[in-house]
Amino acid sequence: MDGNGRWAERRGFERSAGHRAGMETVREIVRVASELGVGWLTLYAFSSENWSRPKNEIDVLMSLPEKYFARELPEAERRGLRILTIGHLERLPRRVRFALERAVTRTASNTGMRLVFALSYGGRAEIVDATRRLLRVQEQGGLEPEALDEKMFAAHLDAPEMPDVDLLIRTGEEQRVSNFLLWQIAYAELVTADRMWPEFRRSDLEAAFDEYARRERRFGRTSAQAQNP
Ligand code: IPE
Ligand code: MG
């Protein structure tokens, strides 16, 4: 979700206004995605690297999860959404952590769309964390090096049940991955939306899905193989 700051600056607003507008987009896109039958939606809300922003901007960003859940948790429950988080939550202010943990707990038995918030998240850090968890298993005598494979590695990531990413949408006119879900995007289709996140709408999501549907996913196979798997 990129472009909140630029969206605001171009209009002569404070960057914080962009973040608040971005939260409205989150509300809409979560609703639309669950209506359209998306199985998993992961939102990159705050990166490990975002901690280097000015303190007042971080404070604004950290005020948003509580506001979001105060308004949206009842609807998320009605829709049967299951909320999850990935990232270093221990770095977040306690109030934010509580709001997230409450949302996760309250929706834990739901079976609808998985809604994952990546907060204080970095893809490399997640890979290092998974390695650390595996080393602990090994320390306890539970892992032979030869037994380690991709499936086992993936099972030690922050959200072990998260499937590989099919579609990665980046807003804000940039074309880079910025440390997002590095392991899980190995074969993701990338779509860059020519929109700042606060102006990303249902039609943009649908356009990204249309674009995705036009792509031929080969996973290393030939075109002929991919068409008759
Ligand atoms: C995305 O918007 C929100 C976060 C990263 C938290 P930005 O704040 O990155 O907006 P730009 O890139 O400065 O426009
Ligand atoms: Mg940005």
PDB file of C-alpha atoms and ligand atoms in Angstrom:
ATOM      1  CA  MET A   1       0.000   0.000   0.000  1.00  0.00           C
ATOM      2  CA  ASP A   2       2.231   2.783  -1.230  1.00  0.00           C
ATOM      3  CA  GLY A   3       1.681   6.440  -1.965  1.00  0.00           C
ATOM      4  CA  ASN A   4      -0.185   7.817   1.048  1.00  0.00           C
ATOM      5  CA  GLY A   5       2.384  10.540   1.647  1.00  0.00           C
ATOM      6  CA  ARG A   6       2.623  11.679  -1.967  1.00  0.00           C
ATOM      7  CA  TRP A   7      -1.129  11.657  -2.362  1.00  0.00           C
ATOM      8  CA  ALA A   8      -1.383  14.083   0.563  1.00  0.00           C
ATOM      9  CA  GLU A   9       1.591  16.264  -0.397  1.00  0.00           C
ATOM     10  CA  ARG A  10       0.261  16.752  -3.930  1.00  0.00           C
ATOM     11  CA  ARG A  11      -2.904  18.153  -2.417  1.00  0.00           C
ATOM     12  CA  GLY A  12      -1.092  20.383   0.043  1.00  0.00           C
ATOM     13  CA  PHE A  13      -2.091  18.230   3.021  1.00  0.00           C
ATOM     14  CA  GLU A  14       0.039  16.806   5.816  1.00  0.00           C
ATOM     15  CA  ARG A  15       1.294  13.280   5.161  1.00  0.00           C
ATOM     16  CA  SER A  16      -0.840  12.121   8.084  1.00  0.00           C
ATOM     17  CA  ALA A  17      -3.955  12.997   6.072  1.00  0.00           C
ATOM     18  CA  GLY A  18      -2.700  10.571   3.444  1.00  0.00           C
ATOM     19  CA  HIS A  19      -2.373   7.814   6.000  1.00  0.00           C
ATOM     20  CA  ARG A  20      -5.890   8.437   7.263  1.00  0.00           C
ATOM     21  CA  ALA A  21      -7.234   8.389   3.718  1.00  0.00           C
ATOM     22  CA  GLY A  22      -5.248   5.204   3.142  1.00  0.00           C
ATOM     23  CA  MET A  23      -7.095   3.603   6.022  1.00  0.00           C
ATOM     24  CA  GLU A  24     -10.399   4.323   4.288  1.00  0.00           C
ATOM     25  CA  THR A  25      -9.043   2.512   1.245  1.00  0.00           C
ATOM     26  CA  VAL A  26      -8.166  -0.453   3.434  1.00  0.00           C
ATOM     27  CA  ARG A  27     -11.779  -0.585   4.657  1.00  0.00           C
ATOM     28  CA  GLU A  28     -13.134  -0.580   1.115  1.00  0.00           C
ATOM     29  CA  ILE A  29     -10.631  -2.989  -0.405  1.00  0.00           C
ATOM     30  CA  VAL A  30     -11.006  -5.524   2.412  1.00  0.00           C
ATOM     31  CA  ARG A  31     -14.757  -5.504   1.889  1.00  0.00           C
ATOM     32  CA  VAL A  32     -14.475  -5.813  -1.893  1.00  0.00           C
ATOM     33  CA  ALA A  33     -11.817  -8.536  -1.752  1.00  0.00           C
ATOM     34  CA  SER A  34     -13.913 -10.677   0.550  1.00  0.00           C
ATOM     35  CA  GLU A  35     -16.978 -10.127  -1.667  1.00  0.00           C
ATOM     36  CA  LEU A  36     -14.987 -11.179  -4.720  1.00  0.00           C
ATOM     37  CA  GLY A  37     -13.948 -14.403  -3.027  1.00  0.00           C
ATOM     38  CA  VAL A  38     -10.280 -13.721  -2.353  1.00  0.00           C
ATOM     39  CA  GLY A  39      -8.881 -16.447  -0.097  1.00  0.00           C
ATOM     40  CA  TRP A  40      -5.948 -14.568   1.390  1.00  0.00           C
ATOM     41  CA  LEU A  41      -5.310 -10.827   1.425  1.00  0.00           C
ATOM     42  CA  THR A  42      -2.064  -9.566   2.920  1.00  0.00           C
ATOM     43  CA  LEU A  43      -1.662  -5.834   3.449  1.00  0.00           C
ATOM     44  CA  TYR A  44       1.809  -4.365   3.876  1.00  0.00           C
ATOM     45  CA  ALA A  45       0.942  -1.724   6.444  1.00  0.00           C
ATOM     46  CA  PHE A  46       4.296  -0.917   8.058  1.00  0.00           C
ATOM     47  CA  SER A  47       7.731  -2.209   7.145  1.00  0.00           C
ATOM     48  CA  SER A  48      10.786  -2.852   9.310  1.00  0.00           C
ATOM     49  CA  GLU A  49      12.347   0.042   7.418  1.00  0.00           C
ATOM     50  CA  ASN A  50       9.441   2.410   8.187  1.00  0.00           C
ATOM     51  CA  TRP A  51      10.767   2.691  11.753  1.00  0.00           C
ATOM     52  CA  SER A  52      13.280   5.196  10.388  1.00  0.00           C
ATOM     53  CA  ARG A  53      10.527   7.719   9.549  1.00  0.00           C
ATOM     54  CA  PRO A  54      10.042  10.871  11.664  1.00  0.00           C
ATOM     55  CA  LYS A  55       8.538  10.117  15.059  1.00  0.00           C
ATOM     56  CA  ASN A  56       5.390  12.153  14.483  1.00  0.00           C
ATOM     57  CA  GLU A  57       4.614  10.233  11.312  1.00  0.00           C
ATOM     58  CA  ILE A  58       5.187   6.919  13.095  1.00  0.00           C
ATOM     59  CA  ASP A  59       2.840   8.095  15.860  1.00  0.00           C
ATOM     60  CA  VAL A  60       0.093   8.776  13.331  1.00  0.00           C
ATOM     61  CA  LEU A  61       0.593   5.400  11.687  1.00  0.00           C
ATOM     62  CA  MET A  62       0.536   3.684  15.081  1.00  0.00           C
ATOM     63  CA  SER A  63      -2.775   5.310  15.948  1.00  0.00           C
ATOM     64  CA  LEU A  64      -4.510   3.749  12.950  1.00  0.00           C
ATOM     65  CA  PRO A  65      -4.780   0.030  13.808  1.00  0.00           C
ATOM     66  CA  GLU A  66      -6.817   0.738  16.965  1.00  0.00           C
ATOM     67  CA  LYS A  67      -9.134   3.044  15.028  1.00  0.00           C
ATOM     68  CA  TYR A  68      -9.431   0.555  12.231  1.00  0.00           C
ATOM     69  CA  PHE A  69     -10.387  -2.361  14.445  1.00  0.00           C
ATOM     70  CA  ALA A  70     -12.741  -0.281  16.593  1.00  0.00           C
ATOM     71  CA  ARG A  71     -14.736   0.372  13.428  1.00  0.00           C
ATOM     72  CA  GLU A  72     -14.131  -2.744  11.389  1.00  0.00           C
ATOM     73  CA  LEU A  73     -13.827  -5.690  13.760  1.00  0.00           C
ATOM     74  CA  PRO A  74     -17.602  -6.218  14.063  1.00  0.00           C
ATOM     75  CA  GLU A  75     -17.957  -6.264  10.289  1.00  0.00           C
ATOM     76  CA  ALA A  76     -14.950  -8.548   9.922  1.00  0.00           C
ATOM     77  CA  GLU A  77     -16.612 -10.935  12.360  1.00  0.00           C
ATOM     78  CA  ARG A  78     -19.897 -10.761  10.452  1.00  0.00           C
ATOM     79  CA  ARG A  79     -18.108 -11.561   7.228  1.00  0.00           C
ATOM     80  CA  GLY A  80     -16.297 -14.477   8.838  1.00  0.00           C
ATOM     81  CA  LEU A  81     -12.867 -12.977   8.130  1.00  0.00           C
ATOM     82  CA  ARG A  82      -9.899 -14.424   9.940  1.00  0.00           C
ATOM     83  CA  ILE A  83      -7.357 -11.797  10.904  1.00  0.00           C
ATOM     84  CA  LEU A  84      -3.680 -12.675  11.183  1.00  0.00           C
ATOM     85  CA  THR A  85      -0.480 -10.711  11.593  1.00  0.00           C
ATOM     86  CA  ILE A  86       3.084 -11.129  10.446  1.00  0.00           C
ATOM     87  CA  GLY A  87       6.121  -9.119  11.510  1.00  0.00           C
ATOM     88  CA  HIS A  88       7.856  -8.030  14.692  1.00  0.00           C
ATOM     89  CA  LEU A  89       4.806  -7.081  16.725  1.00  0.00           C
ATOM     90  CA  GLU A  90       6.894  -6.789  19.883  1.00  0.00           C
ATOM     91  CA  ARG A  91       8.266  -3.517  18.516  1.00  0.00           C
ATOM     92  CA  LEU A  92       4.789  -1.983  18.310  1.00  0.00           C
ATOM     93  CA  PRO A  93       3.342   0.140  21.122  1.00  0.00           C
ATOM     94  CA  ARG A  94       1.469  -2.038  23.588  1.00  0.00           C
ATOM     95  CA  ARG A  95      -1.937  -0.558  22.714  1.00  0.00           C
ATOM     96  CA  VAL A  96      -1.474  -1.426  19.053  1.00  0.00           C
ATOM     97  CA  ARG A  97      -0.377  -4.934  19.933  1.00  0.00           C
ATOM     98  CA  PHE A  98      -3.417  -5.424  22.123  1.00  0.00           C
ATOM     99  CA  ALA A  99      -5.772  -4.232  19.393  1.00  0.00           C
ATOM    100  CA  LEU A 100      -4.171  -6.645  16.937  1.00  0.00           C
ATOM    101  CA  GLU A 101      -4.121  -9.575  19.343  1.00  0.00           C
ATOM    102  CA  ARG A 102      -7.766  -9.007  20.147  1.00  0.00           C
ATOM    103  CA  ALA A 103      -8.705  -8.997  16.459  1.00  0.00           C
ATOM    104  CA  VAL A 104      -6.677 -12.169  15.888  1.00  0.00           C
ATOM    105  CA  THR A 105      -8.222 -13.967  18.865  1.00  0.00           C
ATOM    106  CA  ARG A 106     -11.790 -12.867  18.143  1.00  0.00           C
ATOM    107  CA  THR A 107     -11.612 -14.139  14.555  1.00  0.00           C
ATOM    108  CA  ALA A 108      -9.471 -17.221  15.184  1.00  0.00           C
ATOM    109  CA  SER A 109     -12.162 -19.776  14.396  1.00  0.00           C
ATOM    110  CA  ASN A 110     -13.475 -18.021  11.270  1.00  0.00           C
ATOM    111  CA  THR A 111     -13.057 -19.680   7.919  1.00  0.00           C
ATOM    112  CA  GLY A 112     -13.627 -16.805   5.489  1.00  0.00           C
ATOM    113  CA  MET A 113     -10.984 -14.660   3.828  1.00  0.00           C
ATOM    114  CA  ARG A 114      -7.669 -14.591   5.667  1.00  0.00           C
ATOM    115  CA  LEU A 115      -6.777 -10.963   6.242  1.00  0.00           C
ATOM    116  CA  VAL A 116      -3.110 -10.625   7.127  1.00  0.00           C
ATOM    117  CA  PHE A 117      -1.609  -7.382   8.392  1.00  0.00           C
ATOM    118  CA  ALA A 118       2.136  -7.111   7.849  1.00  0.00           C
ATOM    119  CA  LEU A 119       3.319  -4.726  10.544  1.00  0.00           C
ATOM    120  CA  SER A 120       6.894  -3.989  11.486  1.00  0.00           C
ATOM    121  CA  TYR A 121       7.447  -6.563   8.774  1.00  0.00           C
ATOM    122  CA  GLY A 122      10.413  -7.334   6.563  1.00  0.00           C
ATOM    123  CA  GLY A 123      10.756 -10.318   4.260  1.00  0.00           C
ATOM    124  CA  ARG A 124      14.413 -10.874   5.073  1.00  0.00           C
ATOM    125  CA  ALA A 125      13.737 -10.672   8.803  1.00  0.00           C
ATOM    126  CA  GLU A 126      10.986 -13.249   8.386  1.00  0.00           C
ATOM    127  CA  ILE A 127      13.414 -15.609   6.660  1.00  0.00           C
ATOM    128  CA  VAL A 128      15.993 -15.099   9.407  1.00  0.00           C
ATOM    129  CA  ASP A 129      13.297 -15.736  12.037  1.00  0.00           C
ATOM    130  CA  ALA A 130      12.261 -18.960  10.320  1.00  0.00           C
ATOM    131  CA  THR A 131      15.896 -20.062  10.289  1.00  0.00           C
ATOM    132  CA  ARG A 132      16.189 -19.300  13.968  1.00  0.00           C
ATOM    133  CA  ARG A 133      13.085 -21.396  14.723  1.00  0.00           C
ATOM    134  CA  LEU A 134      14.550 -24.269  12.729  1.00  0.00           C
ATOM    135  CA  LEU A 135      17.859 -24.015  14.571  1.00  0.00           C
ATOM    136  CA  ARG A 136      15.978 -24.340  17.854  1.00  0.00           C
ATOM    137  CA  VAL A 137      14.275 -27.475  16.555  1.00  0.00           C
ATOM    138  CA  GLN A 138      17.679 -28.789  15.573  1.00  0.00           C
ATOM    139  CA  GLU A 139      19.151 -27.938  18.953  1.00  0.00           C
ATOM    140  CA  GLN A 140      16.548 -30.144  20.536  1.00  0.00           C
ATOM    141  CA  GLY A 141      17.621 -32.964  18.278  1.00  0.00           C
ATOM    142  CA  GLY A 142      14.570 -32.744  16.061  1.00  0.00           C
ATOM    143  CA  LEU A 143      16.097 -31.927  12.704  1.00  0.00           C
ATOM    144  CA  GLU A 144      18.559 -33.625  10.404  1.00  0.00           C
ATOM    145  CA  PRO A 145      20.007 -31.184   7.848  1.00  0.00           C
ATOM    146  CA  GLU A 146      19.018 -33.506   4.989  1.00  0.00           C
ATOM    147  CA  ALA A 147      15.432 -33.523   6.207  1.00  0.00           C
ATOM    148  CA  LEU A 148      15.074 -29.786   5.671  1.00  0.00           C
ATOM    149  CA  ASP A 149      13.181 -28.990   2.506  1.00  0.00           C
ATOM    150  CA  GLU A 150      11.193 -26.030   1.178  1.00  0.00           C
ATOM    151  CA  LYS A 151       7.968 -27.255   2.678  1.00  0.00           C
ATOM    152  CA  MET A 152       9.466 -27.548   6.136  1.00  0.00           C
ATOM    153  CA  PHE A 153      11.134 -24.164   5.808  1.00  0.00           C
ATOM    154  CA  ALA A 154       7.843 -22.518   4.806  1.00  0.00           C
ATOM    155  CA  ALA A 155       6.165 -24.116   7.808  1.00  0.00           C
ATOM    156  CA  HIS A 156       8.421 -22.015  10.052  1.00  0.00           C
ATOM    157  CA  LEU A 157       7.573 -18.648   8.531  1.00  0.00           C
ATOM    158  CA  ASP A 158       5.433 -16.153  10.485  1.00  0.00           C
ATOM    159  CA  ALA A 159       2.125 -17.414   9.057  1.00  0.00           C
ATOM    160  CA  PRO A 160       2.840 -21.080   8.291  1.00  0.00           C
ATOM    161  CA  GLU A 161      -0.472 -21.670   6.536  1.00  0.00           C
ATOM    162  CA  MET A 162      -0.079 -18.770   4.121  1.00  0.00           C
ATOM    163  CA  PRO A 163       0.012 -20.145   0.571  1.00  0.00           C
ATOM    164  CA  ASP A 164       2.377 -18.875  -2.100  1.00  0.00           C
ATOM    165  CA  VAL A 165       1.305 -15.488  -3.370  1.00  0.00           C
ATOM    166  CA  ASP A 166      -0.560 -15.508  -6.702  1.00  0.00           C
ATOM    167  CA  LEU A 167      -0.822 -11.782  -7.273  1.00  0.00           C
ATOM    168  CA  LEU A 168       1.226  -8.936  -5.826  1.00  0.00           C
ATOM    169  CA  ILE A 169      -0.281  -5.511  -6.388  1.00  0.00           C
ATOM    170  CA  ARG A 170       1.934  -2.514  -5.751  1.00  0.00           C
ATOM    171  CA  THR A 171       0.382   0.947  -5.766  1.00  0.00           C
ATOM    172  CA  GLY A 172       2.140   4.290  -5.825  1.00  0.00           C
ATOM    173  CA  GLU A 173       3.699   4.054  -9.284  1.00  0.00           C
ATOM    174  CA  GLU A 174       6.800   2.233  -8.042  1.00  0.00           C
ATOM    175  CA  GLN A 175       8.061  -1.052  -9.432  1.00  0.00           C
ATOM    176  CA  ARG A 176       9.839  -2.754  -6.629  1.00  0.00           C
ATOM    177  CA  VAL A 177       9.243  -5.423  -4.024  1.00  0.00           C
ATOM    178  CA  SER A 178      10.534  -3.500  -0.989  1.00  0.00           C
ATOM    179  CA  ASN A 179      11.189  -6.526   1.221  1.00  0.00           C
ATOM    180  CA  PHE A 180       7.628  -7.873   1.057  1.00  0.00           C
ATOM    181  CA  LEU A 181       6.951 -11.620   1.449  1.00  0.00           C
ATOM    182  CA  LEU A 182      10.226 -12.523  -0.225  1.00  0.00           C
ATOM    183  CA  TRP A 183       9.838 -16.260   0.236  1.00  0.00           C
ATOM    184  CA  GLN A 184       6.151 -16.391  -0.697  1.00  0.00           C
ATOM    185  CA  ILE A 185       6.307 -14.313  -3.891  1.00  0.00           C
ATOM    186  CA  ALA A 186       8.704 -16.646  -5.724  1.00  0.00           C
ATOM    187  CA  TYR A 187       6.172 -17.130  -8.551  1.00  0.00           C
ATOM    188  CA  ALA A 188       3.793 -14.256  -7.892  1.00  0.00           C
ATOM    189  CA  GLU A 189       2.448 -12.186 -10.763  1.00  0.00           C
ATOM    190  CA  LEU A 190       3.362  -8.539 -10.237  1.00  0.00           C
ATOM    191  CA  VAL A 191       0.917  -5.802 -11.114  1.00  0.00           C
ATOM    192  CA  THR A 192       1.771  -2.188 -10.507  1.00  0.00           C
ATOM    193  CA  ALA A 193      -1.181   0.129 -10.158  1.00  0.00           C
ATOM    194  CA  ASP A 194      -0.726   3.662 -11.421  1.00  0.00           C
ATOM    195  CA  ARG A 195      -2.500   4.991  -8.381  1.00  0.00           C
ATOM    196  CA  MET A 196      -1.593   6.250  -4.969  1.00  0.00           C
ATOM    197  CA  TRP A 197      -3.053   3.944  -2.328  1.00  0.00           C
ATOM    198  CA  PRO A 198      -5.656   6.480  -1.070  1.00  0.00           C
ATOM    199  CA  GLU A 199      -7.197   6.565  -4.531  1.00  0.00           C
ATOM    200  CA  PHE A 200      -7.096   2.826  -5.186  1.00  0.00           C
ATOM    201  CA  ARG A 201     -10.681   1.640  -5.688  1.00  0.00           C
ATOM    202  CA  ARG A 202     -12.741  -1.422  -6.427  1.00  0.00           C
ATOM    203  CA  SER A 203     -12.285  -0.851 -10.174  1.00  0.00           C
ATOM    204  CA  ASP A 204      -8.497  -0.860  -9.741  1.00  0.00           C
ATOM    205  CA  LEU A 205      -8.627  -4.143  -7.869  1.00  0.00           C
ATOM    206  CA  GLU A 206     -10.817  -5.622 -10.567  1.00  0.00           C
ATOM    207  CA  ALA A 207      -8.444  -4.321 -13.241  1.00  0.00           C
ATOM    208  CA  ALA A 208      -5.549  -6.016 -11.439  1.00  0.00           C
ATOM    209  CA  PHE A 209      -7.515  -9.282 -11.342  1.00  0.00           C
ATOM    210  CA  ASP A 210      -8.256  -8.964 -15.068  1.00  0.00           C
ATOM    211  CA  GLU A 211      -4.584  -8.398 -15.741  1.00  0.00           C
ATOM    212  CA  TYR A 212      -3.743 -11.443 -13.623  1.00  0.00           C
ATOM    213  CA  ALA A 213      -6.235 -13.547 -15.574  1.00  0.00           C
ATOM    214  CA  ARG A 214      -4.490 -12.610 -18.827  1.00  0.00           C
ATOM    215  CA  ARG A 215      -1.103 -13.795 -17.614  1.00  0.00           C
ATOM    216  CA  GLU A 216       0.134 -17.235 -18.488  1.00  0.00           C
ATOM    217  CA  ARG A 217       1.627 -18.825 -15.401  1.00  0.00           C
ATOM    218  CA  ARG A 218       4.181 -21.436 -16.386  1.00  0.00           C
ATOM    219  CA  PHE A 219       6.104 -22.120 -13.180  1.00  0.00           C
ATOM    220  CA  GLY A 220       9.191 -22.956 -15.221  1.00  0.00           C
ATOM    221  CA  ARG A 221       7.367 -25.191 -17.682  1.00  0.00           C
ATOM    222  CA  THR A 222       6.960 -24.583 -21.394  1.00  0.00           C
ATOM    223  CA  SER A 223       3.914 -22.786 -22.666  1.00  0.00           C
ATOM    224  CA  ALA A 224       2.476 -26.025 -24.105  1.00  0.00           C
ATOM    225  CA  GLN A 225       2.969 -27.830 -20.807  1.00  0.00           C
ATOM    226  CA  ALA A 226       1.424 -25.003 -18.850  1.00  0.00           C
ATOM    227  CA  GLN A 227      -1.695 -25.065 -21.022  1.00  0.00           C
ATOM    228  CA  ASN A 228      -2.200 -28.841 -20.561  1.00  0.00           C
ATOM    229  CA  PRO A 229      -0.929 -29.503 -17.074  1.00  0.00           C
TER     230      PRO A 229
HETATM  231  C1  IPE B   1       2.387   3.997   2.361  1.00  0.00           C
HETATM  232  O1  IPE B   1       2.508   5.304   1.954  1.00  0.00           O
HETATM  233  C2  IPE B   1       2.140   3.859   3.838  1.00  0.00           C
HETATM  234  C3  IPE B   1       3.279   3.352   4.597  1.00  0.00           C
HETATM  235  C4  IPE B   1       4.419   3.009   4.126  1.00  0.00           C
HETATM  236  C5  IPE B   1       3.106   3.220   6.030  1.00  0.00           C
HETATM  237  P1  IPE B   1       3.865   6.122   2.064  1.00  0.00           P
HETATM  238  O2  IPE B   1       3.888   6.795   3.389  1.00  0.00           O
HETATM  239  O3  IPE B   1       5.025   5.245   1.767  1.00  0.00           O
HETATM  240  O4  IPE B   1       3.662   7.182   0.923  1.00  0.00           O
HETATM  241  P2  IPE B   1       4.767   7.820  -0.028  1.00  0.00           P
HETATM  242  O5  IPE B   1       5.520   6.691  -0.671  1.00  0.00           O
HETATM  243  O6  IPE B   1       5.636   8.684   0.804  1.00  0.00           O
HETATM  244  O7  IPE B   1       3.954   8.576  -1.023  1.00  0.00           O
HETATM  245 MG    MG B   2       6.254   4.959   0.112  1.00  0.00          MG
END
